[in-house]
XYZ file of C-alpha atoms in Angstrom:
509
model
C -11.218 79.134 -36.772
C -9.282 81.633 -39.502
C -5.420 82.154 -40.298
C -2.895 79.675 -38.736
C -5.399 78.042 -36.788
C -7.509 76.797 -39.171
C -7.194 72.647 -40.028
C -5.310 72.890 -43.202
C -3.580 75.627 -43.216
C 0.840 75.576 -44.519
C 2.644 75.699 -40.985
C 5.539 74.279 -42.409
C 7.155 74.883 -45.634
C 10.198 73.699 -46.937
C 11.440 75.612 -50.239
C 13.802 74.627 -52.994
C 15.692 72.633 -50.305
C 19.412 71.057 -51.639
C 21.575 69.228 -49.985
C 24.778 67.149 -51.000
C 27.333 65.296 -49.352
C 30.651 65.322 -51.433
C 29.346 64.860 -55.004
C 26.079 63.265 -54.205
C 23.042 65.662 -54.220
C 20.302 63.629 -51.789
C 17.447 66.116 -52.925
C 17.995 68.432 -55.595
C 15.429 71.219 -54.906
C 12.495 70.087 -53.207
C 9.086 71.828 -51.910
C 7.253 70.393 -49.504
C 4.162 71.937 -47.120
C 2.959 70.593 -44.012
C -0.635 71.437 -43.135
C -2.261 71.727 -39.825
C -4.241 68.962 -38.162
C -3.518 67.070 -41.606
C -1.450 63.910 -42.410
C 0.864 64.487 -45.254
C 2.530 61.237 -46.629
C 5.880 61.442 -48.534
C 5.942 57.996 -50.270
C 9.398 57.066 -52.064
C 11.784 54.484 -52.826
C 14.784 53.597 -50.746
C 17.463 56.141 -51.205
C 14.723 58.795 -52.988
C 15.738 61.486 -49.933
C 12.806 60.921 -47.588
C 14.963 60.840 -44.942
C 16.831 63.279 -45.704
C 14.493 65.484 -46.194
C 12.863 64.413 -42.708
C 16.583 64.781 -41.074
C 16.267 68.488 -42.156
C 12.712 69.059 -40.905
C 13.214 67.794 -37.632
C 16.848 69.481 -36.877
C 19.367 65.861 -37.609
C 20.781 67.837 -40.549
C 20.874 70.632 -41.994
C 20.094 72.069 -46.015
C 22.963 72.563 -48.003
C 20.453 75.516 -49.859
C 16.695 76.609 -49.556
C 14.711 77.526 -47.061
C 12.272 76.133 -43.861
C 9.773 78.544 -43.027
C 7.375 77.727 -39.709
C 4.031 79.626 -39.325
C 5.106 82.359 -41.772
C 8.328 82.719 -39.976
C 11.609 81.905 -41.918
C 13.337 79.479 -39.546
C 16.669 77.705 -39.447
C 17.152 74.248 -36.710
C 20.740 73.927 -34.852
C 19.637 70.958 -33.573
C 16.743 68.428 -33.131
C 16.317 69.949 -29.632
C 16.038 73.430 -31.325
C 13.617 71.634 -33.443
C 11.530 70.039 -30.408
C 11.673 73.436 -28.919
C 9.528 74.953 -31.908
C 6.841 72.074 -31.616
C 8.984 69.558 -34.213
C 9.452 65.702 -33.666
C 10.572 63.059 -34.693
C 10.659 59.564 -34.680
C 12.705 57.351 -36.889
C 12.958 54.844 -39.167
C 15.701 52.554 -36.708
C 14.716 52.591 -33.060
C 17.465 54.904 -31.054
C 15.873 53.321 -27.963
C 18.857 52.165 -24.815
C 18.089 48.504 -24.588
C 19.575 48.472 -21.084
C 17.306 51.592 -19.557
C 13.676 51.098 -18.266
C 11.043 52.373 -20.833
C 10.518 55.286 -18.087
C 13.994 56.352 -18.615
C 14.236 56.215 -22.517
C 10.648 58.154 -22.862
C 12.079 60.866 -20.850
C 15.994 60.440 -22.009
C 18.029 64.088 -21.725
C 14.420 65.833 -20.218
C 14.054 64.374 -16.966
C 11.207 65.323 -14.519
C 12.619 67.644 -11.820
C 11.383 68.005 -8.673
C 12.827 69.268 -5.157
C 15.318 66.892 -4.539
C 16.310 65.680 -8.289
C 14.586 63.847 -10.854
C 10.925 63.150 -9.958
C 10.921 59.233 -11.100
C 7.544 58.721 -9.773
C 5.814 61.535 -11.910
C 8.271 60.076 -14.757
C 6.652 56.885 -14.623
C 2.988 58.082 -14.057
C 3.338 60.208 -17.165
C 4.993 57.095 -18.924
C 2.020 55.072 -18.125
C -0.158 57.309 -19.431
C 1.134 57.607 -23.173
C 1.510 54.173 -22.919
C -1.797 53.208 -22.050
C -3.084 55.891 -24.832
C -1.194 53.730 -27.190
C -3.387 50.517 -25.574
C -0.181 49.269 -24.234
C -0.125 48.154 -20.493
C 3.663 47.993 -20.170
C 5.400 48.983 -17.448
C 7.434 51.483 -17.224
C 10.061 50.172 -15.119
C 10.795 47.286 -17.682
C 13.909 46.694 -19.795
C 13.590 47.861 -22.954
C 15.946 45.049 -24.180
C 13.008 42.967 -22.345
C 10.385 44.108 -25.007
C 9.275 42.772 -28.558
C 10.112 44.488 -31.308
C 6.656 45.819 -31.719
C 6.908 47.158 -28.034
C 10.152 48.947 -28.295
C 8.588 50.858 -31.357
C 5.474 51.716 -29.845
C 7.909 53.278 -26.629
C 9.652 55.183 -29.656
C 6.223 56.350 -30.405
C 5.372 57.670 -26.950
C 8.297 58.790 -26.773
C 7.434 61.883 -29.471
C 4.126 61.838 -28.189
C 5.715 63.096 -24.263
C 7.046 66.024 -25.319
C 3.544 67.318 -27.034
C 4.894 68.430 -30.330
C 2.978 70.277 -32.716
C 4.686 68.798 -35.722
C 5.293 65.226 -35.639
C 7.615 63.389 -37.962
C 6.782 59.434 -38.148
C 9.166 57.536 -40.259
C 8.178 54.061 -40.864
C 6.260 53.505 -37.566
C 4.384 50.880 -38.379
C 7.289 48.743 -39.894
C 7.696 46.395 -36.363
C 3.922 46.475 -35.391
C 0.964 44.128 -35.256
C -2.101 44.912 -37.599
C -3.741 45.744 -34.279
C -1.457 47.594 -33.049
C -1.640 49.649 -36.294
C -5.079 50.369 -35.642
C -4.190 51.760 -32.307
C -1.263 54.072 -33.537
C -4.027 55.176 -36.022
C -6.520 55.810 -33.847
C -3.897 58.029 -31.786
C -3.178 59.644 -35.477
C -6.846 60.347 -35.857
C -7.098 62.081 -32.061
C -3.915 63.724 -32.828
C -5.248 65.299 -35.877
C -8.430 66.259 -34.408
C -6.208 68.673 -31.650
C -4.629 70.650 -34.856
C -1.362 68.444 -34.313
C 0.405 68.233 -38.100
C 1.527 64.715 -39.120
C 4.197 64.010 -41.629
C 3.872 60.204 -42.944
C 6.665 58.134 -44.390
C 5.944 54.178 -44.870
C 6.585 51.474 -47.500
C 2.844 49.968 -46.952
C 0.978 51.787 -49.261
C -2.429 50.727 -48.599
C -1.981 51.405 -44.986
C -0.229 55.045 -45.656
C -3.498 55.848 -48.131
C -6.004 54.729 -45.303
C -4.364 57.676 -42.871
C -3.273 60.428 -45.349
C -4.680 64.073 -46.335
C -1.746 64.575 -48.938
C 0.434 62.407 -50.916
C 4.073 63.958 -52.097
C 6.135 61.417 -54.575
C 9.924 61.525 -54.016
C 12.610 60.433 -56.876
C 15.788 60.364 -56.883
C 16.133 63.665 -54.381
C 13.190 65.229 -56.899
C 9.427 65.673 -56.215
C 7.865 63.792 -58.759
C 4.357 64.370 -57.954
C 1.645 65.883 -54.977
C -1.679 65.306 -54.874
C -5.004 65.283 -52.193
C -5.910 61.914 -50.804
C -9.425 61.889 -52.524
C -7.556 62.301 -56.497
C -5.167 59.329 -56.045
C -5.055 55.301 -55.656
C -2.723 52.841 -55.129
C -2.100 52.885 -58.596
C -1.300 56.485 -58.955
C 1.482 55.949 -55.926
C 3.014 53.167 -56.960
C 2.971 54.862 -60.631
C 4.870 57.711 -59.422
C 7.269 55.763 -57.588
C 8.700 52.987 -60.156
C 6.545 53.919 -63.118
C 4.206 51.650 -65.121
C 3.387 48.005 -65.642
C 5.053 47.362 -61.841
C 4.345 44.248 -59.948
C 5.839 42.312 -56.873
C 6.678 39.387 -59.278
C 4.854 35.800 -59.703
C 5.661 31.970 -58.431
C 9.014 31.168 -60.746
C 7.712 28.049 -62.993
C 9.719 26.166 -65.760
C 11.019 23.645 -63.839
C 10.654 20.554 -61.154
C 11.195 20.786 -57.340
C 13.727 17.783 -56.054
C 14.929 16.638 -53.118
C 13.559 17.808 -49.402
C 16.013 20.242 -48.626
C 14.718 20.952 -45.116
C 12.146 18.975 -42.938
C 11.112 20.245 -39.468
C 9.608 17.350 -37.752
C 7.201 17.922 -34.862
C 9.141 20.774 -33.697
C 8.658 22.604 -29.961
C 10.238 25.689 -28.885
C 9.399 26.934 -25.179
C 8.078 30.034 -24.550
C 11.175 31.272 -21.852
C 8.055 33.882 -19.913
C 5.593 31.418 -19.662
C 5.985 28.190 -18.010
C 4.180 25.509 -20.037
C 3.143 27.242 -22.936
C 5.660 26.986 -26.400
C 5.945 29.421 -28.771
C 6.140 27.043 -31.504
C 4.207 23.924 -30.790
C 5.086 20.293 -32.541
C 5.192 22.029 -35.967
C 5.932 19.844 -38.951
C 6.806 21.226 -42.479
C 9.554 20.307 -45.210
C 10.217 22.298 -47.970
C 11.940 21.201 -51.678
C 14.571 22.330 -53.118
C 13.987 24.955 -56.199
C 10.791 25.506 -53.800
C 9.902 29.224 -52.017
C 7.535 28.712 -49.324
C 6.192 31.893 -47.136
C 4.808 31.523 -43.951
C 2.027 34.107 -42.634
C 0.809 35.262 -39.578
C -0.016 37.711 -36.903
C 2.591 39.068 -34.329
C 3.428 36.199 -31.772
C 1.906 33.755 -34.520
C 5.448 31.807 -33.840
C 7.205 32.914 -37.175
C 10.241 34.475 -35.827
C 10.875 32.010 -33.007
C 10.477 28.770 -35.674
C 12.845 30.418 -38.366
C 15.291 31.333 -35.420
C 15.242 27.557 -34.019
C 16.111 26.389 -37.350
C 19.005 28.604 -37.832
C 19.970 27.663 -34.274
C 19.534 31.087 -32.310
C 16.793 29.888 -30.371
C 17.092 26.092 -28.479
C 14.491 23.303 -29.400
C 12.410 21.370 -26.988
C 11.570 18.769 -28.968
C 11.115 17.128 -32.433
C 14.135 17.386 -35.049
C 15.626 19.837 -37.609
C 17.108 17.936 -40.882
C 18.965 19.533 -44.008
C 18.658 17.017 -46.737
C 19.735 13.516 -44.412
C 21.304 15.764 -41.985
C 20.239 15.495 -38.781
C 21.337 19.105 -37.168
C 20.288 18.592 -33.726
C 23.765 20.373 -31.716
C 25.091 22.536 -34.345
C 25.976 26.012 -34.027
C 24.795 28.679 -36.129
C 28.102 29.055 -37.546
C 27.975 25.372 -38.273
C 24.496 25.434 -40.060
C 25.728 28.058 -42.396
C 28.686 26.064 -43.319
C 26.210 23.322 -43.770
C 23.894 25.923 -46.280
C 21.496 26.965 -44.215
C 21.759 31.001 -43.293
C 19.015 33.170 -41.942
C 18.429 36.930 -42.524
C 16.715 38.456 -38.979
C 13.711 40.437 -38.658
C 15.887 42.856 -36.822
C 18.992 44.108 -38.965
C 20.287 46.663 -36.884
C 20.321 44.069 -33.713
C 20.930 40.816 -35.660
C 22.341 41.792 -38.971
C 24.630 44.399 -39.233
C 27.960 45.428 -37.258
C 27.601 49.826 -37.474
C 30.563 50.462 -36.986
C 32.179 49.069 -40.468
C 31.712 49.128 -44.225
C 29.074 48.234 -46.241
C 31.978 45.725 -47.788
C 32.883 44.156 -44.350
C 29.149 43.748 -43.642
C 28.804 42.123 -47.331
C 31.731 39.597 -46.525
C 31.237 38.814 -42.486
C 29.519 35.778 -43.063
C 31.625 34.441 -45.340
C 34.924 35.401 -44.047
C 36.483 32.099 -43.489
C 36.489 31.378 -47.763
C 39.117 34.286 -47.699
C 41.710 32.800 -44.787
C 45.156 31.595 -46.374
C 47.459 30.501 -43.912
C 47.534 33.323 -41.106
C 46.346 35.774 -43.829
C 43.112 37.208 -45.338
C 43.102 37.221 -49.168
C 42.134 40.670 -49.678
C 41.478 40.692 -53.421
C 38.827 37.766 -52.974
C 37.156 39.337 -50.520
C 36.750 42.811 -52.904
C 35.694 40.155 -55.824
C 32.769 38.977 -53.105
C 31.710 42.295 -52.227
C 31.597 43.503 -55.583
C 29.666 40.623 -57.188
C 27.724 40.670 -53.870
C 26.688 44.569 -54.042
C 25.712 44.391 -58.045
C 23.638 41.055 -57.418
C 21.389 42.437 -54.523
C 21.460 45.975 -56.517
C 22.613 48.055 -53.433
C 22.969 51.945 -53.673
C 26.053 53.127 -52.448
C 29.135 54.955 -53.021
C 31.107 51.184 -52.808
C 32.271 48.565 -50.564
C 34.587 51.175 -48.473
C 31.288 53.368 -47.393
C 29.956 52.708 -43.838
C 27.254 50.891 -43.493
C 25.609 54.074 -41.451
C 25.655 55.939 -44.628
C 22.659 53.500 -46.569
C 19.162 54.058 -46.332
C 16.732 51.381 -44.271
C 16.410 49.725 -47.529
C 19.859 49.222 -48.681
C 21.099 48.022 -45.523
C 18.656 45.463 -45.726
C 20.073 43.991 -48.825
C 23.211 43.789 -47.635
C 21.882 41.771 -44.769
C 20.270 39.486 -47.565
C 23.746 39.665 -49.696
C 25.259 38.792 -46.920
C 23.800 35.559 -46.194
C 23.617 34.922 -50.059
C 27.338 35.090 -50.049
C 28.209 32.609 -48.397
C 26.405 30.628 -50.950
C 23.139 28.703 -48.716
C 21.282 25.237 -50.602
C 18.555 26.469 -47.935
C 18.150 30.056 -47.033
C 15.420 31.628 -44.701
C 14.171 35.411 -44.816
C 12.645 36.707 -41.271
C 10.389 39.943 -43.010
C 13.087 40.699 -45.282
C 10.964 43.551 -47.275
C 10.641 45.295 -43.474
C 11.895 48.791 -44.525
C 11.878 47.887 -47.874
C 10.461 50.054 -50.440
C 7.804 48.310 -53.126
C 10.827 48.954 -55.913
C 13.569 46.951 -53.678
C 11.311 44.922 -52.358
C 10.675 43.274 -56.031
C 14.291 43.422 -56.719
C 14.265 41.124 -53.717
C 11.530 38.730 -54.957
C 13.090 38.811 -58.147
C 16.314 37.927 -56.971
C 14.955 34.957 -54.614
C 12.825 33.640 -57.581
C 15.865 33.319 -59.545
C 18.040 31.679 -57.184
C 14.754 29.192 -56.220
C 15.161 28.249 -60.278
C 18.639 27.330 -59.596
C 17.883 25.129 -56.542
C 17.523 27.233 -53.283
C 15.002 26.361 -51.048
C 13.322 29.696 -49.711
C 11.587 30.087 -46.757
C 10.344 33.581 -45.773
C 7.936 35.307 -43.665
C 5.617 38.125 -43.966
C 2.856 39.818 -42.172
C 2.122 41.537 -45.743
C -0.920 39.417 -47.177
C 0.138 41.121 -50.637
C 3.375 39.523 -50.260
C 2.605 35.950 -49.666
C 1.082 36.329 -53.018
C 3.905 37.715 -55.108
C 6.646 34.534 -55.546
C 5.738 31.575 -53.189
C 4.937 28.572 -54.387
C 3.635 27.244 -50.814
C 2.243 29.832 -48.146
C 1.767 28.180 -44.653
C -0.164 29.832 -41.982
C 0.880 30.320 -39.018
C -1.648 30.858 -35.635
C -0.227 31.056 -31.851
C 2.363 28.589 -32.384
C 0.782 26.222 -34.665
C 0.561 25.769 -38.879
C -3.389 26.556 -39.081
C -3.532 26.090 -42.958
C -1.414 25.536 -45.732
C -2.539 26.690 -49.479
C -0.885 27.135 -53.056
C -0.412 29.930 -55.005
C -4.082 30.553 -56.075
C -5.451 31.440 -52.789
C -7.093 34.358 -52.023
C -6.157 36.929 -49.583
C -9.737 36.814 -47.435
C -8.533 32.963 -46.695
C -5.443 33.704 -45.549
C -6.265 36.521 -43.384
C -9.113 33.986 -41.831
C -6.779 31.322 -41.614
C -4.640 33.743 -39.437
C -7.383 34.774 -37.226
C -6.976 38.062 -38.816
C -10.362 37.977 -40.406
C -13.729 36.071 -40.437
C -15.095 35.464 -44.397
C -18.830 35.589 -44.629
C-alpha cells in the first residue's frame, strides 16, 4: 500500500481557513489534515470554531478565505450533497432527525431507493436493518422516530452517515445521548471503519473517551489552533492544558456552611413504564434533599434518572407515593405551577424540551419567567432586558446579546441559557437532567461553579450525570441509581470503582 492509499496518509487538508460573520472572525486561520484510515480528534471549548470548522469540511458553510484540498486536489463544496458526493459526511452535534418519519425514511431522507415502479421501500428497510444491526441495534425500521430514546434517535443519525458509505466521516459529539455500551459499539464500528481506510474526524467534550479512539489530537481556541499532537505524546492533562490552561479542575463540594430545612422529599415514589405493562420505570423511590445541599444522582441509560427528575417537575404522571416541596404536598400541580412554587427543571433534551428556535437568545432567557414582567395588559419591556442581561452575564453565555437567535450559539451556550433560564425565574429547588451534555470541560465548570454558589445561598440541587468524573466534582450526596431503583447512596469521598459497581457498570475485585 503506497501514495493515497496508504493508512495515514493527508486526504484532506484544510489551509489557513477564515471565516467571519459581520465582525466576528469564528476561526482566524486554521490548518487542519485529515489522514486516511485514522481518527483525528479536534478537542475545544464551546464557541472555539469546531463547528465551524466542521460546517466547512462537510459543505454547511463555506470559508470566508483559505483553502480545502481533497487527495491532492484543490476542492471547493456548494453544498453538503456536493460534499457527500466526494466521499464527505457528516453527522452533527443536534439530531436533524423528522420525529414523525419511520427510521427507514429518515436514514434514506432526499436519496430514496428506486426501483421500477418508485421508491423500493422494501430494499430501504432491508438496508436500514442492516446498519442498524451493525450498530447492535435491533430497531425496526418502520418505527417512529419520535417513538425512540434519545440514545436511539442518535444512533439512527449515526447510520444514517454510515448508508451513504462515505470516505470521510465527520462525527460531532456522537456519543453525547448514548449509553456506555452503546459507546463501545459505535467504537467498535469506528475501529472496523478505520480498518477499511475510512478517515474519521472526532469532536466530543469526554475527553477520556475521545483519547481512547484517537490517532491525532488538534486543540482549538478561540477560532486559533492552539496545539496538534499524535495520540501516543499526549494525556488528559496535555488536552485539557491546551484547552483552558493550567491548574483547571471541575470544582469541589461548596463547604462553609450548614444544610437546613428538607427542601424536597420524594416519598416511595412509582412512575409506570407506559411500553411495558407491569413494570415502572421508577419503582417506590424515596430520597429528600436539604436545602444549601447538591445531590447528583448516577446511573446507566434506563437507570430511571430522567423519568424520576421529570415526575418531580410534573412532565411525567406518578403512580404512587408523594412529591413534597418543604410542607407542600404537590400532588396535581402543573409544571407551570411547580415553578411558581420554586421548583424548575432543565431537560436532558434542550432542543426538544428547552429551547423555542425560532427566537432570541433573550426571549429564551426570559420564557420562563415571563409572567414577573406582565403590568396590566402590557409587558414591561425594560425588566425583561434587566433579566436577560443579568441572566446572560451570570451563566457567562457567548453571544453577540439578548437580540441574537438562539440558532446562532454553539451546543454549549444554548445550554446555559436553558440553565439561565430556569435560574431566572429564581427556584428554592432546582433540578439539572445532564446539564454538562454538550458542554465543554471549561463551561461545564462555569456550571458547577455557578450551582455551588447558588447551593451556598440555599438552593437545593439535584442533578444527574452518566459522567462518573462528574458526580465527583460539587455534590455533596451522589445517589445511585439501577433499573428504577436507588442501589446506593455515598458522600463525597467515594471512589469512582464503587460507583460504577453500584451502577452495574462495573464489578470491583
Amino acid at each position: 500500500m503506497s501514495g493515497d492509499d496508504a493508512i495515514g496518509t493527508v486526504v484532506l487538508e484544510a489551509a489557513d481557513i477564515v471565516k467571519t460573520y459581520g465582525a466576528t472572525r469564528a476561526l482566524k486561520g486554521v490548518a487542519f489534515a485529515v489522514h486516511r484510515g485514522q481518527v483525528t480528534t479536534l478537542f475545544g471549548e464551546n464557541g472555539a470554531g469546531k463547528s465551524t470548522l466542521m460546517k466547512i469540511l462537510s459543505g454547511v458553510e463555506q470559508p470566508t478565505s483559505g483553502t480545502l484540498t481533497l487527495r491532492g486536489e484543490p476542492v471547493s463544496f456548494a453544498d453538503t450533497v456536493d460534499a457527500r458526493e466526494h466521499g464527505i459526511s457528516i453527522i452533527h452535534q443536534e439530531l436533524s432527525l423528522a420525529p414523525n418519519l419511520t427510521v427507514r425514511d429518515n436514514i434514506f431522507m432526499g436519496r430514496e431507493l428506486r426501483g421500477p415502479t418508485g421508491v423500493d421501500y422494501a430494499e430501504e428497510a432491508r438496508q436500514a436493518a442492516a446498519v442498524l444491526a451493525e450498530l447492535g441495534e435491533d430497531i425496526d425500521p418502520l418505527t417512529l422516530v419520535s417513538d425512540l430514546r434519545l440514545g436511539q434517535q442518535q444512533l439512527v443519525e449515526i447510520a444514517r452517515a454510515l448508508s451513504v458509505d462515505a470516505r470521510i466521516l465527520i462525527m460531532d459529539e456522537p456519543t453525547s445521548a448514548l449509553s456506555a455500551s452503546e459507546v463501545e459499539v459505535l467504537f467498535t464500528v469506528v475501529r472496523d471503519l478505520k480498518a477499511r481506510g475510512v478517515s474519521i474526524v472526532y469532536i466530543s467534550h469526554h475527553l477520556e473517551e475521545a483519547l481512547e479512539i484517537t490517532d491525532h489530537a488538534v486543540v482549538l481556541r478561540d477560532g486559533s489552533v492552539t496545539a496538534t499532537a499524535r495520540r501516543a505524546d499526549i494525556d488528559l492533562e496535555w488536552v485539557v492544558r491546551a484547552m483552558v490552561g493550567e491548574g483547571f479542575d471541575l470544582g469541589s463540594p461548596p463547604t462553609g456552611y450548614e444544610f437546613g430545612a428538607p427542601a424536597l422529599a420524594i416519598e416511595d415514589v412509582v412512575v409506570a413504564d407506559p411500553d411495558v405493562p407491569g413494570r415502572n420505570v421508577v419503582d417506590h423511590v424515596s430520597l429528600s434533599v436539604r436545602t444549601g445541599e447538591i445531590v447528583c444522582i448516577y446511573g446507566l441509560m434506563g437507570a430511571g434518572r430522567t423519568e424520576l427528575l421529570e415526575a418531580v417537575a410534573g412532565r411525567t404522571p406518578v403512580d404512587g407515593g408523594a412529591i413534597r416541596k418543604g410542607d407542600r404536598d404537590l400532588a396535581g400541580l402543573s409544571i407551570a405551577e411547580r415553578i411558581d412554587a420554586g421548583l424548575g427543571l432543565v431537560p436532558e433534551d434542550r432542543q426538544r424540551d428547552g429551547l423555542v428556535q425560532t427566537m432570541t437568545v433573550g426571549s429564551n432567557m426570559s420564557l420562563a419567567s415571563i409572567g414577573a414582567f406582565v403590568r396590566g395588559l402590557f409587558l414591561s419591556g425594560r425588566r425583561e432586558v434587566d433579566l436577560v442581561t443579568d441572566s446572560i452575564q451570570t451563566v457567562h453565555v457567548k453571544t453577540a446579546g439578548g437580540g441574537a437567535m438562539i440558532g446562532s450559539l454553539s451546543g454549549g451556550n444554548q445550554q446555559k441559557v436553558v440553565i439561565g433560564k430556569m435560574l431566572a425565574t429564581d427556584p428554592d429547588v432546582i433540578l439539572l437532567d445532564e446539564p454538562s451534555r454538550g458542554i465543554d470541560i471549561g463551561a461545564k465548570a462555569e456550571v458547577f461553579r455557578l450551582l455551588a454558589e447558588r447551593a451556598r445561598q440555599g438552593l437545593a440541587v439535584v442533578y444527574t450525570t452518566s459522567e462518573v468524573g462528574e458526580c465527583l466534582s460539587i455534590a455533596h450526596r451522589i445517589v445511585v441509581m439501577s433499573r428504577g431503583r436507588i442501589a446506593a447512596e455515598f458522600g463525597s469521598d467515594v471512589t469512582k470503582e464503587a460507583i460504577m459497581a453500584a451502577s452495574g457498570e462495573a464489578v470491583v475485585a
